[in-house]
Amino acid sequence: MTGGAAGLLRRPEEPRATYLELFFDLVFVFALARLSQELLKHLNWRGAFQTLVLLLALWAVWANTARLTDRLNPQQPLIQLLVIATMFGTLMMAAAAPEAFGEHGLFFAGV
């Protein structure tokens, strides 16, 4: 492995989550709260299906970012910048979630 790439990988003795990773999870709690609020407003089969689709999109972002920060060293500035950008995008997705199947659909999908 090259010297530059070795610095990006997380060492086995560092299994703890960082504060940035925990804040990242908090952003997803906010996004899930937004989805559940919208489900309560549209409590029918169509609303449940739409919420499931949005939940799967948010879950895919969370799972891929969690996998990335588990494999790579979250103390590196490049990885921290990537996590912060992903958090910002997730906040934008949460803001667009109520109208994701309406006028903000392309914004939600683009983020």
Coordinates of N, CA and C in Angstrom, one line a residue:
M1 N 0.8 -1.2 0.0 CA 0.0 0.0 0.0 C 0.9 1.2 0.0
T2 N 0.5 2.3 -0.7 CA 1.3 3.5 -0.8 C 1.2 4.3 0.5
G3 N 2.1 5.2 0.8 CA 2.1 6.0 2.0 C 0.9 6.9 2.1
G4 N 0.5 7.5 0.9 CA -0.7 8.4 1.0 C -2.0 7.7 1.3
A5 N -2.2 6.6 0.7 CA -3.4 5.8 0.9 C -3.5 5.2 2.3
A6 N -2.3 4.8 2.8 CA -2.3 4.2 4.2 C -2.7 5.2 5.2
G7 N -2.5 6.5 5.0 CA -3.0 7.5 6.0 C -4.4 7.7 6.0
L8 N -5.1 7.3 4.9 CA -6.5 7.5 4.8 C -7.3 6.3 5.5
L9 N -6.7 5.2 5.6 CA -7.3 4.0 6.2 C -7.4 4.1 7.7
R10 N -8.4 3.7 8.3 CA -8.6 3.6 9.7 C -7.8 2.5 10.3
R11 N -7.0 2.7 11.3 CA -6.2 1.6 12.0 C -7.2 0.8 12.8
P12 N -6.9 -0.5 13.0 CA -7.7 -1.4 13.8 C -7.9 -1.0 15.2
E13 N -6.9 -0.3 15.8 CA -7.0 0.2 17.2 C -7.8 1.4 17.4
E14 N -8.4 1.9 16.3 CA -9.3 3.1 16.4 C -10.7 2.8 16.0
P15 N -11.4 2.0 16.8 CA -12.8 1.6 16.4 C -13.8 2.6 16.9
R16 N -13.5 3.6 17.7 CA -14.4 4.5 18.3 C -15.0 5.5 17.2
A17 N -16.2 5.8 17.4 CA -16.9 6.8 16.6 C -16.4 8.2 17.0
T18 N -16.2 9.1 16.0 CA -15.8 10.5 16.3 C -17.0 11.3 16.5
Y19 N -16.8 12.5 17.0 CA -18.0 13.4 17.3 C -18.6 13.8 15.9
L20 N -17.8 13.9 14.9 CA -18.4 14.2 13.6 C -19.3 13.1 13.1
E21 N -18.9 11.9 13.3 CA -19.8 10.7 12.9 C -21.1 10.7 13.8
L22 N -21.0 11.1 15.0 CA -22.2 11.1 15.9 C -23.1 12.3 15.5
F23 N -22.5 13.4 15.1 CA -23.3 14.5 14.6 C -24.0 14.1 13.3
F24 N -23.3 13.4 12.5 CA -23.8 12.9 11.2 C -25.0 12.0 11.4
D25 N -25.0 11.2 12.5 CA -26.1 10.3 12.8 C -27.3 11.2 13.3
L26 N -27.0 12.3 14.0 CA -28.0 13.2 14.5 C -28.8 13.8 13.3
V27 N -28.0 14.2 12.3 CA -28.7 14.7 11.1 C -29.7 13.7 10.5
F28 N -29.3 12.5 10.5 CA -30.2 11.5 10.0 C -31.4 11.3 10.9
V29 N -31.3 11.5 12.2 CA -32.4 11.4 13.1 C -33.4 12.5 12.8
F30 N -32.9 13.7 12.5 CA -33.7 14.8 12.0 C -34.5 14.5 10.7
A31 N -33.7 13.9 9.8 CA -34.4 13.5 8.5 C -35.5 12.5 8.7
L32 N -35.2 11.5 9.6 CA -36.2 10.5 9.9 C -37.4 11.1 10.6
A33 N -37.2 12.1 11.4 CA -38.3 12.8 12.1 C -39.2 13.5 11.0
R34 N -38.5 14.1 10.0 CA -39.3 14.8 9.0 C -40.1 13.8 8.2
L35 N -39.5 12.6 7.9 CA -40.3 11.6 7.2 C -41.5 11.1 8.0
S36 N -41.3 10.9 9.2 CA -42.4 10.4 10.1 C -43.5 11.5 10.2
Q37 N -43.1 12.7 10.2 CA -44.2 13.8 10.3 C -45.0 13.8 9.0
E38 N -44.3 13.6 7.9 CA -45.1 13.6 6.6 C -45.9 12.3 6.5
L39 N -45.5 11.2 7.0 CA -46.3 10.0 7.0 C -47.5 10.2 7.9
L40 N -47.4 10.9 9.0 CA -48.6 11.1 9.8 C -49.6 12.1 9.1
K41 N -49.1 13.0 8.3 CA -50.0 13.8 7.5 C -50.7 13.1 6.4
H42 N -50.0 12.1 5.8 CA -50.6 11.3 4.7 C -50.6 9.9 5.1
L43 N -51.5 9.5 6.0 CA -51.5 8.2 6.6 C -52.4 7.3 5.7
N44 N -51.9 6.9 4.6 CA -52.6 6.0 3.7 C -51.6 5.2 2.9
W45 N -52.0 4.3 2.1 CA -51.1 3.4 1.4 C -50.1 4.2 0.5
R46 N -50.7 5.2 -0.2 CA -49.8 6.0 -1.1 C -48.7 6.7 -0.2
G47 N -49.1 7.4 0.9 CA -48.2 8.0 1.7 C -47.1 7.1 2.3
A48 N -47.6 5.9 2.7 CA -46.7 4.9 3.2 C -45.6 4.5 2.1
F49 N -46.1 4.3 0.9 CA -45.2 3.9 -0.2 C -44.2 5.0 -0.4
Q50 N -44.7 6.3 -0.5 CA -43.8 7.4 -0.8 C -42.8 7.6 0.4
T51 N -43.2 7.4 1.6 CA -42.3 7.5 2.7 C -41.2 6.4 2.7
L52 N -41.7 5.2 2.3 CA -40.7 4.1 2.1 C -39.7 4.4 1.1
V53 N -40.1 4.9 0.0 CA -39.1 5.3 -1.1 C -38.1 6.3 -0.6
L54 N -38.6 7.3 0.1 CA -37.7 8.4 0.7 C -36.8 7.8 1.7
L55 N -37.3 6.9 2.5 CA -36.6 6.3 3.6 C -35.4 5.4 3.0
L56 N -35.7 4.7 1.9 CA -34.7 3.9 1.3 C -33.6 4.8 0.7
A57 N -33.9 5.9 0.1 CA -32.9 6.9 -0.4 C -32.0 7.4 0.7
L58 N -32.7 7.8 1.9 CA -31.9 8.3 3.0 C -31.0 7.2 3.6
W59 N -31.6 6.0 3.7 CA -30.8 4.9 4.3 C -29.6 4.5 3.4
A60 N -29.7 4.6 2.1 CA -28.6 4.4 1.2 C -27.5 5.4 1.4
V61 N -27.8 6.6 1.6 CA -26.8 7.7 1.9 C -26.2 7.4 3.3
W62 N -27.0 7.1 4.3 CA -26.4 6.8 5.6 C -25.5 5.5 5.6
A63 N -26.0 4.5 5.0 CA -25.2 3.2 5.0 C -23.9 3.4 4.2
N64 N -23.9 4.1 3.1 CA -22.6 4.3 2.4 C -21.7 5.2 3.1
T65 N -22.2 6.2 3.7 CA -21.3 7.1 4.5 C -20.8 6.4 5.7
A66 N -21.6 5.6 6.4 CA -21.1 4.9 7.6 C -20.1 3.8 7.2
R67 N -20.3 3.2 6.0 CA -19.3 2.2 5.5 C -18.0 3.0 5.2
L68 N -18.1 4.1 4.6 CA -16.9 4.9 4.3 C -16.1 5.3 5.5
T69 N -16.8 5.8 6.5 CA -16.1 6.3 7.7 C -15.7 5.1 8.6
D70 N -16.2 4.0 8.4 CA -15.7 2.8 9.1 C -14.4 2.3 8.5
R71 N -14.3 2.4 7.2 CA -13.1 1.9 6.5 C -12.0 3.0 6.5
L72 N -12.4 4.2 6.3 CA -11.4 5.3 6.2 C -11.2 6.0 7.5
N73 N -10.2 6.7 7.7 CA -9.9 7.4 8.9 C -10.6 8.7 9.0
P74 N -11.6 8.9 9.9 CA -12.4 10.1 9.9 C -11.7 11.3 10.5
Q75 N -10.5 11.1 10.9 CA -9.7 12.2 11.4 C -9.0 13.0 10.3
Q76 N -8.9 12.4 9.1 CA -8.3 13.0 8.0 C -9.2 14.2 7.5
P77 N -8.6 15.3 7.2 CA -9.4 16.5 6.7 C -10.2 16.2 5.5
L78 N -9.7 15.4 4.5 CA -10.5 15.1 3.3 C -11.7 14.3 3.7
I79 N -11.6 13.4 4.5 CA -12.8 12.5 4.9 C -13.8 13.4 5.7
Q80 N -13.3 14.3 6.6 CA -14.1 15.1 7.4 C -14.9 16.1 6.4
L81 N -14.3 16.6 5.4 CA -14.9 17.5 4.5 C -16.0 16.7 3.7
L82 N -15.7 15.5 3.4 CA -16.7 14.6 2.7 C -17.9 14.4 3.6
V83 N -17.7 14.1 4.9 CA -18.8 13.8 5.8 C -19.6 15.1 6.0
I84 N -19.0 16.2 6.1 CA -19.7 17.5 6.3 C -20.5 17.8 5.1
A85 N -20.0 17.6 3.9 CA -20.7 17.8 2.7 C -21.9 16.9 2.6
T86 N -21.7 15.6 3.0 CA -22.8 14.7 3.0 C -23.9 15.1 4.0
M87 N -23.5 15.6 5.2 CA -24.5 16.1 6.2 C -25.3 17.2 5.6
F88 N -24.6 18.2 4.9 CA -25.3 19.3 4.3 C -26.3 18.8 3.3
G89 N -25.9 17.9 2.5 CA -26.8 17.3 1.5 C -28.0 16.6 2.1
T90 N -27.8 15.9 3.2 CA -28.8 15.2 3.9 C -29.8 16.2 4.5
L91 N -29.3 17.3 5.0 CA -30.2 18.3 5.5 C -31.1 18.9 4.4
M92 N -30.5 19.1 3.2 CA -31.3 19.6 2.1 C -32.3 18.5 1.7
M93 N -31.9 17.2 1.7 CA -32.9 16.2 1.4 C -34.1 16.2 2.4
A94 N -33.7 16.4 3.7 CA -34.8 16.4 4.7 C -35.7 17.6 4.5
A95 N -35.1 18.8 4.1 CA -35.9 19.9 3.8 C -36.8 19.7 2.6
A96 N -36.4 19.0 1.6 CA -37.2 18.8 0.4 C -38.1 17.6 0.5
A97 N -38.0 16.8 1.6 CA -38.8 15.6 1.7 C -40.3 15.8 1.7
P98 N -40.8 16.8 2.3 CA -42.3 17.0 2.3 C -42.9 17.1 0.9
E99 N -42.1 17.7 0.0 CA -42.6 17.9 -1.4 C -41.7 17.1 -2.4
A100 N -41.1 16.0 -1.9 CA -40.3 15.2 -2.8 C -41.0 14.5 -3.9
F101 N -42.3 14.3 -3.8 CA -43.1 13.7 -4.9 C -43.9 14.8 -5.6
G102 N -43.5 16.1 -5.4 CA -44.1 17.2 -6.0 C -43.1 18.1 -6.6
E103 N -43.2 19.4 -6.3 CA -42.3 20.4 -6.9 C -40.8 20.3 -6.5
H104 N -40.5 19.6 -5.4 CA -39.1 19.5 -5.0 C -38.5 18.2 -5.3
G105 N -39.1 17.4 -6.2 CA -38.7 16.1 -6.5 C -37.3 16.0 -7.1
L106 N -37.1 16.9 -8.1 CA -35.8 16.9 -8.7 C -34.7 17.4 -7.8
F107 N -35.0 18.3 -6.9 CA -34.0 18.8 -5.9 C -33.6 17.7 -5.0
F108 N -34.6 16.9 -4.5 CA -34.4 15.8 -3.6 C -33.5 14.7 -4.3
A109 N -33.9 14.4 -5.5 CA -33.1 13.4 -6.3 C -31.7 13.9 -6.6
G110 N -31.6 15.2 -6.9 CA -30.3 15.7 -7.3 C -29.3 15.8 -6.1
V111 N -29.8 16.0 -4.9 CA -29.0 16.1 -3.8 C -28.5 14.7 -3.5

